Amino acid sequence: MQELTHYINGEHVKGTSGRFADVFNPATGEVQGRVPLADASEMDKAVAAAAAAQPAWAAVNPQRRARVMMAFVGLLNRDMDKLAEALSREHGKTLPDAAGDVQRGLEVVEYCIGAPELLKGDFTDSAGPGIDMYSMKQALGVCAGITPFNFPAMIPMWMFAPAIVCGNAFILKPSERDPSVPLMLAELLEEAGLPKGIIQVVNGDKGAVDAILDHPVIQSVGFVGSTPIAEYIYGRGCANGKRVQCFGGAKNHMIIMPDADLDQAADALIGAGYGAAGERCMAISVALPVGEETADRLMDKLIPRVEALKVGPYTSGNDVDYGPVVTAAAKENILKLVESGVEQGANLRVDGRGFSLQGYEDGFFVGPHLFDNVTPDMDIYKKEIFGPVLSTIRTGSYEEALGLAMSHEYGNGIALYTRDGDTARDFAHRINVGMIGINVPIPVPLAYHTFGGWKKSAFGDLNQHGPDAFKFYTRTKTITSRWPSGIKDGGEFNFKPME
Ligand code: NAD
């Protein structure tokens, strides 16, 4: 069994708290390693190393900092297969999906190569007589990030790449479910030329998170995970005077209009609903067909597709559509919610209960489920299931479907399938959700745009990656300067406009 470590000041260090969490292979159900859970004294060591290294890193010119990111991209591509394998082994997702996880992180690293341009300040010549005014974007100091299990490569990179290229040191507290890839990423960053102490990986659970939230040296906290924890971290981090952004859970809808291409819509629902076993914050978990006839036709197309889904271990290569869920507890929670759906009267058209895979009976596999005739009061609609379960609510009109999606507490992503430009335009303007797909099922914005939901899916002012990340990881300083030859007046007592 592998004993994992922390990565502090350029070294793999063993945990000293005496607390560990098991790391499973979700396909077999076996414990394949254990990860140390840091206490506050271990966090202190990482923060001290980060604080000592950060000023020299911030003084490195932005083009040289960007070159480290450029080299890091090369190393990610070199090690893509190795990273994907390690990721699948702990998370369970298929190898192509794991490579996609690395790739979507890598794209944000590529964006960060533009740091010299993105970090340029503003300058106003002659803002007043002999007066120039300019602003600069400076690093915050030591930043921290707390990440979820479902994208163990992408989400850490979304945080640490912009933070580091802006001149900060970064402490990553990854999910304790799949910590190997974050440790590998830290090693690769240093191979790319990052000085020791600028990236640290401190593994742990609530204890490590609280140590981050209460540490006076840490200036900012980024979090991605479930909404109750997002609310907790946002509240405690802000109360401690930190800059905080938290991204939470989701319940993403797809509205299917009667004029939509229903084959395209059904294919999209299969990929977006069941890909990665539904363990994506941008997964579509609710289908809202408009009109009974659309609903009937959609069901006819969905049922055979869902029944044909291939579920298996990542070692089966391209032969599987999705793998196991991350833990036995996650599997139990999903099946409990499915049971509640049946009890509350939803119509289970494809029943994945009792699914078992020969040779992998102890793995955390969940068969695909498809519900019809779901109503908004049911738990399977109100709660995030985070599993391979698609719920269908039949709606009578576009307005009814729009109203339903708008009144849900989450607002991460949503899709509309239609051929009608007027409906699409109306939808994009009125919907209160952060990321919108028009005939696109998983509208994850690319690296140079920003990623973030609305309502209970996000807390804080700025989104992830794109220009917002450069705002989140820097603070602006504005300088007004005048040289002795330009100073004409004596003392000034009134607050007056610039001449
Ligand atoms: P989680 O909230 O259980 O854990 C996320 C992080 O918080 C982990 O690092 C974990 O160690 C830590 N944590 C857990 N319990 C804690 C506690 N009581 N106090 C302090 N820290 C704690 O989430 P998860 O199960 O790892 O990930 C799945 C969730 O993440 C889903 O809700 C999903 O929608 C969400 N997610 C959201 C986005 C987004 O961008 N909005 C992206 C990916 C995942």
Coordinates of C-alpha atoms and ligand atoms in Angstrom, one line a residue:
M1 CA 0.0 0.0 0.0
Q2 CA 1.3 3.4 -1.0
E3 CA 1.8 6.0 1.7
L4 CA 1.3 9.5 0.2
T5 CA 3.0 12.6 1.4
H6 CA 2.7 16.4 1.5
Y7 CA 4.9 18.5 -0.8
I8 CA 6.4 21.3 1.2
N9 CA 9.3 23.5 0.2
G10 CA 10.3 21.3 -2.7
E11 CA 10.3 18.0 -0.7
H12 CA 7.9 15.1 -0.2
V13 CA 7.4 15.1 3.5
K14 CA 5.5 12.5 5.6
G15 CA 2.5 13.5 7.6
T16 CA 3.2 14.0 11.3
S17 CA -0.4 14.4 12.6
G18 CA -0.9 10.7 12.9
R19 CA -4.2 11.0 11.0
F20 CA -4.7 9.4 7.5
A21 CA -7.5 8.7 5.0
D22 CA -7.7 5.7 2.8
V23 CA -7.4 6.2 -0.9
F24 CA -9.4 3.7 -2.9
N25 CA -9.3 2.2 -6.4
P26 CA -13.0 2.8 -7.1
A27 CA -13.0 0.1 -9.8
T28 CA -12.0 -2.7 -7.4
G29 CA -13.0 -1.2 -4.1
E30 CA -9.5 -1.9 -2.8
V31 CA -7.6 0.5 -0.6
Q32 CA -4.5 1.3 -2.6
G33 CA -2.9 4.0 -0.5
R34 CA -3.3 6.3 2.5
V35 CA -3.0 10.0 2.5
P36 CA -1.8 12.1 5.5
L37 CA -4.3 14.6 7.0
A38 CA -2.4 17.7 8.0
D39 CA -2.8 19.5 11.3
A40 CA -2.3 23.2 11.9
S41 CA 1.4 22.8 12.7
E42 CA 2.1 21.1 9.3
M43 CA 0.1 23.9 7.6
D44 CA 2.3 26.5 9.5
K45 CA 5.4 24.9 8.0
A46 CA 4.1 25.2 4.5
V47 CA 2.9 28.8 5.0
A48 CA 6.3 29.8 6.4
A49 CA 8.2 28.3 3.4
A50 CA 5.7 29.9 1.0
A51 CA 6.0 33.3 2.7
A52 CA 9.9 33.1 2.7
A53 CA 10.0 32.2 -1.0
Q54 CA 7.3 34.6 -2.4
P55 CA 9.0 38.0 -2.4
A56 CA 11.8 36.8 -4.6
W57 CA 9.4 35.1 -7.0
A58 CA 7.2 38.3 -7.2
A59 CA 10.4 40.2 -8.2
V60 CA 11.1 37.9 -11.1
N61 CA 9.9 39.6 -14.3
P62 CA 6.6 38.5 -15.6
Q63 CA 8.0 37.1 -18.9
R64 CA 10.3 34.8 -17.0
R65 CA 7.5 33.7 -14.7
A66 CA 5.5 33.0 -17.9
R67 CA 8.3 30.9 -19.2
V68 CA 7.9 28.5 -16.3
M69 CA 4.3 28.1 -17.4
M70 CA 5.4 27.5 -20.9
A71 CA 7.8 24.7 -19.8
F72 CA 5.1 23.3 -17.5
V73 CA 2.8 22.9 -20.6
G74 CA 5.5 20.9 -22.3
L75 CA 5.9 18.6 -19.3
L76 CA 2.1 18.1 -19.0
N77 CA 2.0 17.0 -22.6
R78 CA 5.1 14.8 -22.1
D79 CA 3.5 13.1 -19.0
M80 CA -0.2 13.2 -20.2
D81 CA -0.6 9.4 -20.2
K82 CA 1.0 8.9 -16.8
L83 CA -1.1 11.7 -15.3
A84 CA -4.3 10.3 -16.9
E85 CA -3.6 6.8 -15.6
A86 CA -2.9 8.0 -12.0
L87 CA -6.0 10.1 -12.2
S88 CA -8.3 7.3 -13.4
R89 CA -6.8 4.9 -10.8
E90 CA -8.0 7.1 -7.9
H91 CA -11.0 8.8 -9.4
G92 CA -12.4 6.0 -11.6
K93 CA -13.1 8.1 -14.7
T94 CA -12.2 6.6 -18.2
L95 CA -8.7 7.3 -19.5
P96 CA -9.8 9.7 -22.3
D97 CA -11.9 11.6 -19.8
A98 CA -8.9 11.8 -17.4
A99 CA -6.8 13.1 -20.2
G100 CA -9.5 15.7 -20.8
D101 CA -9.3 16.7 -17.2
V102 CA -5.6 17.4 -17.6
Q103 CA -6.1 19.1 -20.9
R104 CA -8.7 21.6 -19.6
G105 CA -6.3 22.5 -16.9
L106 CA -3.4 22.8 -19.3
E107 CA -5.4 25.3 -21.4
V108 CA -5.6 27.7 -18.5
V109 CA -1.8 27.3 -18.0
E110 CA -1.4 28.3 -21.7
Y111 CA -3.6 31.3 -21.1
C112 CA -1.3 32.3 -18.2
I113 CA 1.7 32.5 -20.6
G114 CA 0.1 35.8 -21.5
A115 CA 0.8 37.2 -18.1
P116 CA 3.2 40.0 -19.2
E117 CA 0.3 41.4 -21.3
L118 CA -2.4 40.6 -18.7
L119 CA -0.4 42.2 -15.8
K120 CA 0.3 45.5 -17.5
G121 CA -1.0 48.4 -15.6
D122 CA -2.6 51.7 -16.8
F123 CA -0.9 55.0 -17.2
T124 CA -2.3 58.5 -17.6
D125 CA 0.1 61.1 -18.8
S126 CA -0.6 64.7 -17.6
A127 CA -3.6 63.8 -15.4
G128 CA -3.0 67.3 -14.0
P129 CA -0.3 70.0 -14.3
G130 CA 2.9 68.0 -14.2
I131 CA 1.0 65.1 -12.7
D132 CA 1.1 61.5 -14.0
M133 CA -1.1 58.7 -12.7
Y134 CA -0.4 55.0 -13.0
S135 CA -1.6 51.8 -11.6
M136 CA 0.1 48.4 -11.1
K137 CA -1.2 45.0 -10.3
Q138 CA 0.8 43.4 -7.4
A139 CA 0.8 39.9 -6.1
L140 CA -1.2 39.2 -2.9
G141 CA 1.5 37.1 -1.2
V142 CA 0.5 33.6 0.0
C143 CA -2.7 32.2 -1.6
A144 CA -4.5 28.9 -0.9
G145 CA -6.9 26.7 -2.8
I146 CA -9.2 23.8 -1.7
T147 CA -10.3 21.5 -4.4
P148 CA -12.9 18.7 -5.0
F149 CA -12.4 15.1 -6.0
N150 CA -14.0 15.3 -9.4
F151 CA -11.4 17.2 -11.4
P152 CA -8.1 16.6 -9.5
A153 CA -6.0 18.0 -12.3
M154 CA -8.1 20.7 -13.9
I155 CA -9.3 22.6 -10.9
P156 CA -6.0 22.8 -9.1
M157 CA -4.5 24.2 -12.3
W158 CA -7.3 26.7 -12.7
M159 CA -6.2 28.1 -9.3
F160 CA -2.4 27.7 -9.0
A161 CA -1.4 28.7 -12.6
P162 CA -2.9 32.2 -12.5
A163 CA -1.9 32.7 -8.8
I164 CA 1.7 31.7 -9.4
V165 CA 2.2 33.5 -12.7
C166 CA 0.9 36.7 -10.9
G167 CA 3.8 36.4 -8.5
N168 CA 2.1 34.6 -5.5
A169 CA 3.1 31.5 -3.6
F170 CA 0.3 28.9 -3.6
I171 CA -0.8 26.3 -1.0
L172 CA -3.0 23.6 -2.5
K173 CA -5.2 21.4 -0.3
P174 CA -6.6 18.9 -2.8
S175 CA -9.3 16.4 -2.2
E176 CA -8.3 13.5 0.1
R177 CA -10.0 11.1 -2.3
D178 CA -7.5 11.5 -5.2
P179 CA -4.4 13.3 -4.1
S180 CA -1.7 11.7 -6.4
V181 CA -2.1 13.9 -9.4
P182 CA -1.9 17.2 -7.5
L183 CA 1.4 16.0 -6.0
M184 CA 2.7 15.1 -9.5
L185 CA 1.7 18.5 -10.8
A186 CA 3.7 20.2 -8.0
E187 CA 6.8 18.1 -9.0
L188 CA 6.3 19.0 -12.7
L189 CA 6.1 22.7 -11.9
E190 CA 9.4 22.6 -10.1
E191 CA 10.9 20.6 -13.0
A192 CA 9.7 23.5 -15.2
G193 CA 11.8 25.9 -13.2
L194 CA 9.5 27.1 -10.4
P195 CA 11.6 27.9 -7.3
K196 CA 11.0 25.8 -4.2
G197 CA 8.3 27.0 -1.8
I198 CA 6.1 28.6 -4.5
I199 CA 3.9 25.6 -4.8
Q200 CA 3.0 23.5 -1.8
V201 CA 0.6 20.6 -1.5
V202 CA -0.8 20.0 2.0
N203 CA -3.1 17.1 2.1
G204 CA -5.9 16.9 4.6
D205 CA -9.6 17.3 5.5
K206 CA -11.5 19.8 7.6
G207 CA -8.5 20.3 10.0
A208 CA -6.2 21.4 7.2
V209 CA -9.0 23.6 5.7
D210 CA -9.6 25.4 9.0
A211 CA -5.9 25.9 9.4
I212 CA -5.9 27.7 6.0
L213 CA -9.0 29.8 6.9
D214 CA -7.5 31.0 10.2
H215 CA -3.9 31.5 9.1
P216 CA -3.1 35.2 9.3
V217 CA -0.5 35.1 6.5
I218 CA -2.8 33.5 3.9
Q219 CA -4.3 36.3 1.8
S220 CA -6.8 34.6 -0.4
V221 CA -8.8 31.3 -0.5
G222 CA -10.2 29.7 -3.6
F223 CA -12.6 26.8 -3.1
V224 CA -14.5 24.4 -5.4
G225 CA -16.8 21.7 -3.9
S226 CA -20.2 21.2 -2.5
T227 CA -22.4 24.2 -1.6
P228 CA -22.6 23.7 2.2
I229 CA -18.8 23.6 2.5
A230 CA -18.6 26.6 0.0
E231 CA -20.9 28.6 2.3
Y232 CA -18.9 27.7 5.4
I233 CA -15.5 28.5 3.8
Y234 CA -16.8 31.8 2.3
G235 CA -18.2 32.9 5.7
R236 CA -15.2 32.0 7.8
G237 CA -12.6 33.1 5.2
C238 CA -14.3 36.5 4.8
A239 CA -14.8 37.0 8.5
N240 CA -11.0 36.5 8.8
G241 CA -10.4 39.3 6.3
K242 CA -9.3 37.1 3.3
R243 CA -10.2 37.5 -0.3
V244 CA -12.5 34.4 -1.0
Q245 CA -14.1 32.9 -4.0
C246 CA -16.1 29.7 -3.6
F247 CA -17.8 27.6 -6.3
G248 CA -20.5 25.1 -5.1
G249 CA -22.9 22.4 -6.3
A250 CA -25.2 22.3 -9.3
K251 CA -28.4 21.0 -10.8
N252 CA -28.2 21.7 -14.5
H253 CA -31.2 21.6 -16.7
M254 CA -31.7 21.1 -20.4
I255 CA -34.8 22.5 -22.0
I256 CA -35.8 20.7 -25.2
M257 CA -38.1 22.6 -27.5
P258 CA -40.6 20.9 -29.9
D259 CA -38.6 22.1 -32.9
A260 CA -35.2 20.7 -31.6
D261 CA -33.4 18.0 -33.4
L262 CA -34.3 15.2 -30.9
D263 CA -31.6 12.9 -32.0
Q264 CA -29.0 15.5 -31.3
A265 CA -30.7 16.4 -28.0
A266 CA -30.8 12.7 -26.9
D267 CA -27.2 12.2 -27.8
A268 CA -26.2 15.3 -25.9
L269 CA -28.2 14.2 -22.8
I270 CA -26.4 10.9 -22.8
G271 CA -23.0 12.4 -22.8
A272 CA -23.8 15.3 -20.4
G273 CA -25.9 13.2 -18.1
Y274 CA -23.9 10.0 -17.7
G275 CA -20.3 11.0 -18.7
A276 CA -17.9 10.7 -15.8
A277 CA -20.8 8.8 -14.0
G278 CA -22.6 12.2 -13.6
E279 CA -19.8 13.4 -11.3
R280 CA -19.4 16.8 -13.0
C281 CA -20.6 20.1 -11.7
M282 CA -21.7 20.8 -15.3
A283 CA -23.4 17.5 -15.8
I284 CA -27.0 17.8 -17.1
S285 CA -29.2 16.1 -14.5
V286 CA -32.6 17.4 -15.5
A287 CA -34.3 17.2 -18.9
L288 CA -37.2 19.6 -19.5
P289 CA -39.0 18.6 -22.7
V290 CA -41.7 21.1 -23.7
G291 CA -45.0 19.5 -24.6
E292 CA -46.2 15.9 -24.1
E293 CA -45.4 14.9 -27.7
T294 CA -41.8 16.1 -27.4
A295 CA -41.5 14.2 -24.1
D296 CA -42.8 11.0 -25.6
R297 CA -40.5 11.2 -28.6
L298 CA -37.5 12.1 -26.4
M299 CA -38.1 9.1 -24.1
D300 CA -38.3 6.8 -27.1
K301 CA -34.9 8.0 -28.2
L302 CA -33.3 8.1 -24.7
I303 CA -34.3 4.7 -23.3
P304 CA -32.4 2.6 -25.8
R305 CA -29.4 4.9 -25.6
V306 CA -29.3 4.7 -21.7
E307 CA -29.8 0.9 -21.8
A308 CA -26.9 0.6 -24.2
L309 CA -24.4 2.5 -22.0
K310 CA -21.2 0.6 -21.2
V311 CA -20.1 0.8 -17.6
G312 CA -16.6 -0.5 -16.6
P313 CA -13.1 0.1 -15.3
Y314 CA -10.8 2.6 -16.9
T315 CA -8.5 -0.3 -17.8
S316 CA -11.0 -1.3 -20.5
G317 CA -9.8 1.6 -22.5
N318 CA -12.1 3.2 -25.0
D319 CA -14.6 0.4 -24.5
V320 CA -16.5 2.1 -21.6
D321 CA -18.7 5.1 -21.5
Y322 CA -18.2 5.7 -17.8
G323 CA -16.6 4.2 -14.7
P324 CA -17.4 3.8 -11.1
V325 CA -18.3 6.6 -8.7
V326 CA -15.6 7.7 -6.3
T327 CA -16.4 6.0 -3.0
A328 CA -18.8 3.4 -1.5
A329 CA -20.4 6.3 0.4
A330 CA -21.1 8.2 -2.9
K331 CA -22.7 5.0 -4.4
E332 CA -24.9 4.5 -1.3
N333 CA -26.0 8.2 -1.4
I334 CA -26.9 8.0 -5.1
L335 CA -28.9 4.7 -4.7
K336 CA -30.7 6.2 -1.6
L337 CA -31.8 9.1 -3.7
V338 CA -33.0 6.8 -6.6
E339 CA -35.0 4.9 -4.0
S340 CA -36.6 8.2 -2.8
G341 CA -37.5 9.0 -6.4
V342 CA -39.4 5.7 -6.7
E343 CA -41.1 6.1 -3.3
Q344 CA -42.2 9.7 -4.2
G345 CA -43.8 8.5 -7.4
A346 CA -41.4 9.2 -10.3
N347 CA -41.4 6.7 -13.1
L348 CA -38.1 4.8 -13.3
R349 CA -37.9 4.0 -17.0
V350 CA -34.3 2.6 -16.9
D351 CA -33.5 1.0 -13.6
G352 CA -29.8 0.7 -12.8
R353 CA -30.4 -0.7 -9.3
G354 CA -28.7 -4.0 -8.7
F355 CA -26.1 -3.3 -11.4
S356 CA -23.0 -5.4 -10.9
L357 CA -19.9 -6.0 -13.0
Q358 CA -18.5 -9.4 -13.2
G359 CA -15.0 -9.5 -11.7
Y360 CA -15.5 -6.1 -10.1
E361 CA -18.3 -6.9 -7.7
D362 CA -16.6 -4.8 -4.9
G363 CA -16.1 -1.7 -7.2
F364 CA -18.2 1.4 -6.8
F365 CA -20.1 1.0 -10.0
V366 CA -23.6 2.5 -10.4
G367 CA -25.8 1.5 -13.3
P368 CA -27.5 4.2 -15.4
H369 CA -30.9 5.4 -14.3
L370 CA -33.5 7.4 -16.2
F371 CA -36.6 8.9 -14.5
D372 CA -39.7 10.2 -16.3
N373 CA -42.6 12.1 -14.7
V374 CA -40.5 13.7 -12.0
T375 CA -42.2 16.7 -10.2
P376 CA -40.4 19.7 -8.6
D377 CA -41.2 18.7 -5.0
M378 CA -39.2 15.4 -5.3
D379 CA -35.8 15.0 -3.6
I380 CA -34.3 13.7 -6.9
Y381 CA -35.1 17.2 -8.4
K382 CA -34.2 19.4 -5.4
K383 CA -30.9 17.7 -4.5
E384 CA -27.7 17.3 -6.4
I385 CA -27.3 13.6 -7.0
F386 CA -23.8 13.6 -8.6
G387 CA -24.4 10.2 -10.1
P388 CA -25.6 8.6 -13.4
V389 CA -29.2 9.6 -12.9
L390 CA -31.2 11.7 -15.3
S391 CA -34.6 13.1 -14.2
T392 CA -37.2 14.2 -16.7
I393 CA -39.9 16.8 -15.8
R394 CA -42.6 17.2 -18.5
T395 CA -43.5 20.8 -19.0
G396 CA -46.4 22.4 -20.9
S397 CA -44.6 25.4 -22.3
Y398 CA -41.3 27.2 -22.7
E399 CA -42.4 29.7 -20.0
E400 CA -43.0 26.8 -17.6
A401 CA -39.7 25.2 -18.3
L402 CA -37.8 28.5 -18.0
G403 CA -39.6 29.4 -14.7
L404 CA -38.7 26.0 -13.2
A405 CA -35.0 26.3 -14.1
M406 CA -35.0 29.9 -12.8
S407 CA -36.5 29.0 -9.5
H408 CA -34.0 26.2 -8.7
E409 CA -31.6 27.2 -6.0
Y410 CA -28.6 26.3 -8.1
G411 CA -27.5 28.2 -11.2
N412 CA -24.3 26.7 -12.6
G413 CA -25.0 25.7 -16.2
I414 CA -28.0 25.2 -18.4
A415 CA -28.7 24.2 -22.1
L416 CA -31.5 24.9 -24.5
Y417 CA -32.1 22.8 -27.6
T418 CA -34.0 24.6 -30.3
R419 CA -33.8 25.7 -34.0
D420 CA -35.5 29.0 -33.2
G421 CA -33.3 32.0 -32.9
D422 CA -35.9 34.2 -31.1
T423 CA -36.4 31.6 -28.4
A424 CA -32.6 31.1 -28.0
R425 CA -32.1 34.9 -27.7
D426 CA -34.9 35.3 -25.2
F427 CA -33.5 32.4 -23.1
A428 CA -29.9 33.7 -23.0
H429 CA -31.1 37.1 -21.8
R430 CA -33.6 36.0 -19.2
I431 CA -32.1 33.0 -17.6
N432 CA -30.5 33.5 -14.1
V433 CA -27.7 30.9 -14.6
G434 CA -24.0 31.6 -15.1
M435 CA -23.1 29.4 -18.1
I436 CA -25.5 28.9 -21.0
G437 CA -25.4 26.4 -23.8
I438 CA -27.5 26.9 -27.0
N439 CA -27.5 23.5 -28.6
V440 CA -24.4 22.8 -26.5
P441 CA -24.9 20.5 -23.5
I442 CA -21.9 21.3 -21.3
P443 CA -21.1 24.9 -21.9
V444 CA -17.8 25.1 -20.0
P445 CA -16.2 28.4 -21.1
L446 CA -12.7 28.2 -22.6
A447 CA -9.6 29.4 -20.7
Y448 CA -9.7 33.0 -21.9
H449 CA -13.4 33.4 -20.8
T450 CA -14.3 32.9 -17.2
F451 CA -16.1 30.1 -15.4
G452 CA -18.7 30.5 -12.7
G453 CA -22.3 29.9 -11.7
W454 CA -24.9 32.1 -10.1
K455 CA -27.2 31.7 -7.1
K456 CA -26.1 28.9 -4.7
S457 CA -23.5 27.7 -7.2
A458 CA -21.0 30.4 -6.5
F459 CA -20.0 32.8 -3.7
G460 CA -17.8 35.9 -4.3
D461 CA -17.4 38.5 -7.0
L462 CA -15.0 37.0 -9.5
N463 CA -15.1 33.9 -11.7
Q464 CA -12.4 31.3 -12.2
H465 CA -9.7 31.6 -15.0
G466 CA -9.7 34.1 -17.8
P467 CA -9.3 37.8 -16.9
D468 CA -11.1 37.4 -13.6
A469 CA -8.3 35.1 -12.3
F470 CA -5.8 37.9 -12.8
K471 CA -8.0 40.3 -10.8
F472 CA -8.5 37.7 -8.0
Y473 CA -4.8 37.0 -7.6
T474 CA -3.6 40.6 -7.7
R475 CA -4.4 43.9 -6.0
T476 CA -4.3 47.2 -7.7
K477 CA -2.2 50.1 -6.5
T478 CA -2.6 53.5 -8.0
I479 CA 0.2 56.1 -7.9
T480 CA -0.2 59.8 -8.5
S481 CA 3.2 61.5 -9.0
R482 CA 4.4 65.1 -9.5
W483 CA 8.0 66.2 -9.6
P484 CA 9.4 69.3 -7.9
S485 CA 9.3 71.4 -11.0
G486 CA 5.6 70.8 -11.3
I487 CA 4.8 71.9 -7.7
K488 CA 3.6 75.6 -7.9
D489 CA 1.2 76.1 -5.0
G490 CA 1.8 76.2 -1.3
G491 CA -0.5 74.3 1.1
E492 CA -3.9 73.1 -0.2
F493 CA -6.9 73.0 2.1
N494 CA -9.7 72.3 -0.2
F495 CA -10.5 69.1 -2.1
K496 CA -10.6 70.4 -5.6
P497 CA -10.9 69.0 -9.1
M498 CA -7.8 68.4 -11.2
E499 CA -7.0 71.3 -13.4
Ligands
NAD1 P1 -16.7 18.5 -1.0 O1 -17.4 19.8 -0.7 O2 -17.1 17.3 -0.2 O3 -15.1 18.7 -0.8 C1 -14.4 19.7 -1.4 C2 -13.2 20.1 -0.6 O4 -13.6 20.5 0.7 C3 -12.3 18.9 -0.4 O5 -10.9 19.4 -0.5 C4 -12.6 18.5 1.0 O6 -11.5 17.9 1.7 C5 -13.0 19.8 1.7 N1 -14.0 19.5 2.8 C6 -14.9 18.5 2.8 N2 -15.7 18.6 4.0 C7 -15.2 19.7 4.6 C8 -15.6 20.4 5.8 N3 -16.6 19.9 6.6 N4 -14.9 21.5 6.2 C9 -13.9 22.0 5.5 N5 -13.5 21.4 4.3 C10 -14.2 20.3 3.9 O7 -16.9 18.2 -2.5 P2 -16.5 17.0 -3.4 O8 -17.4 15.8 -3.0 O9 -15.0 16.7 -3.3 O10 -16.9 17.5 -4.9 C11 -18.1 17.4 -5.4 C12 -18.9 18.7 -5.3 O11 -18.1 19.8 -5.9 C13 -20.2 18.7 -6.0 O12 -21.1 19.4 -5.2 C14 -19.9 19.5 -7.3 O13 -21.0 20.1 -7.9 C15 -18.9 20.5 -6.8 N6 -18.2 21.1 -7.9 C16 -18.4 22.4 -8.2 C17 -17.7 22.9 -9.3 C18 -18.0 24.4 -9.7 O14 -17.2 24.9 -10.4 N7 -19.1 25.0 -9.3 C19 -16.7 22.2 -9.9 C20 -16.5 20.9 -9.5 C21 -17.2 20.3 -8.5

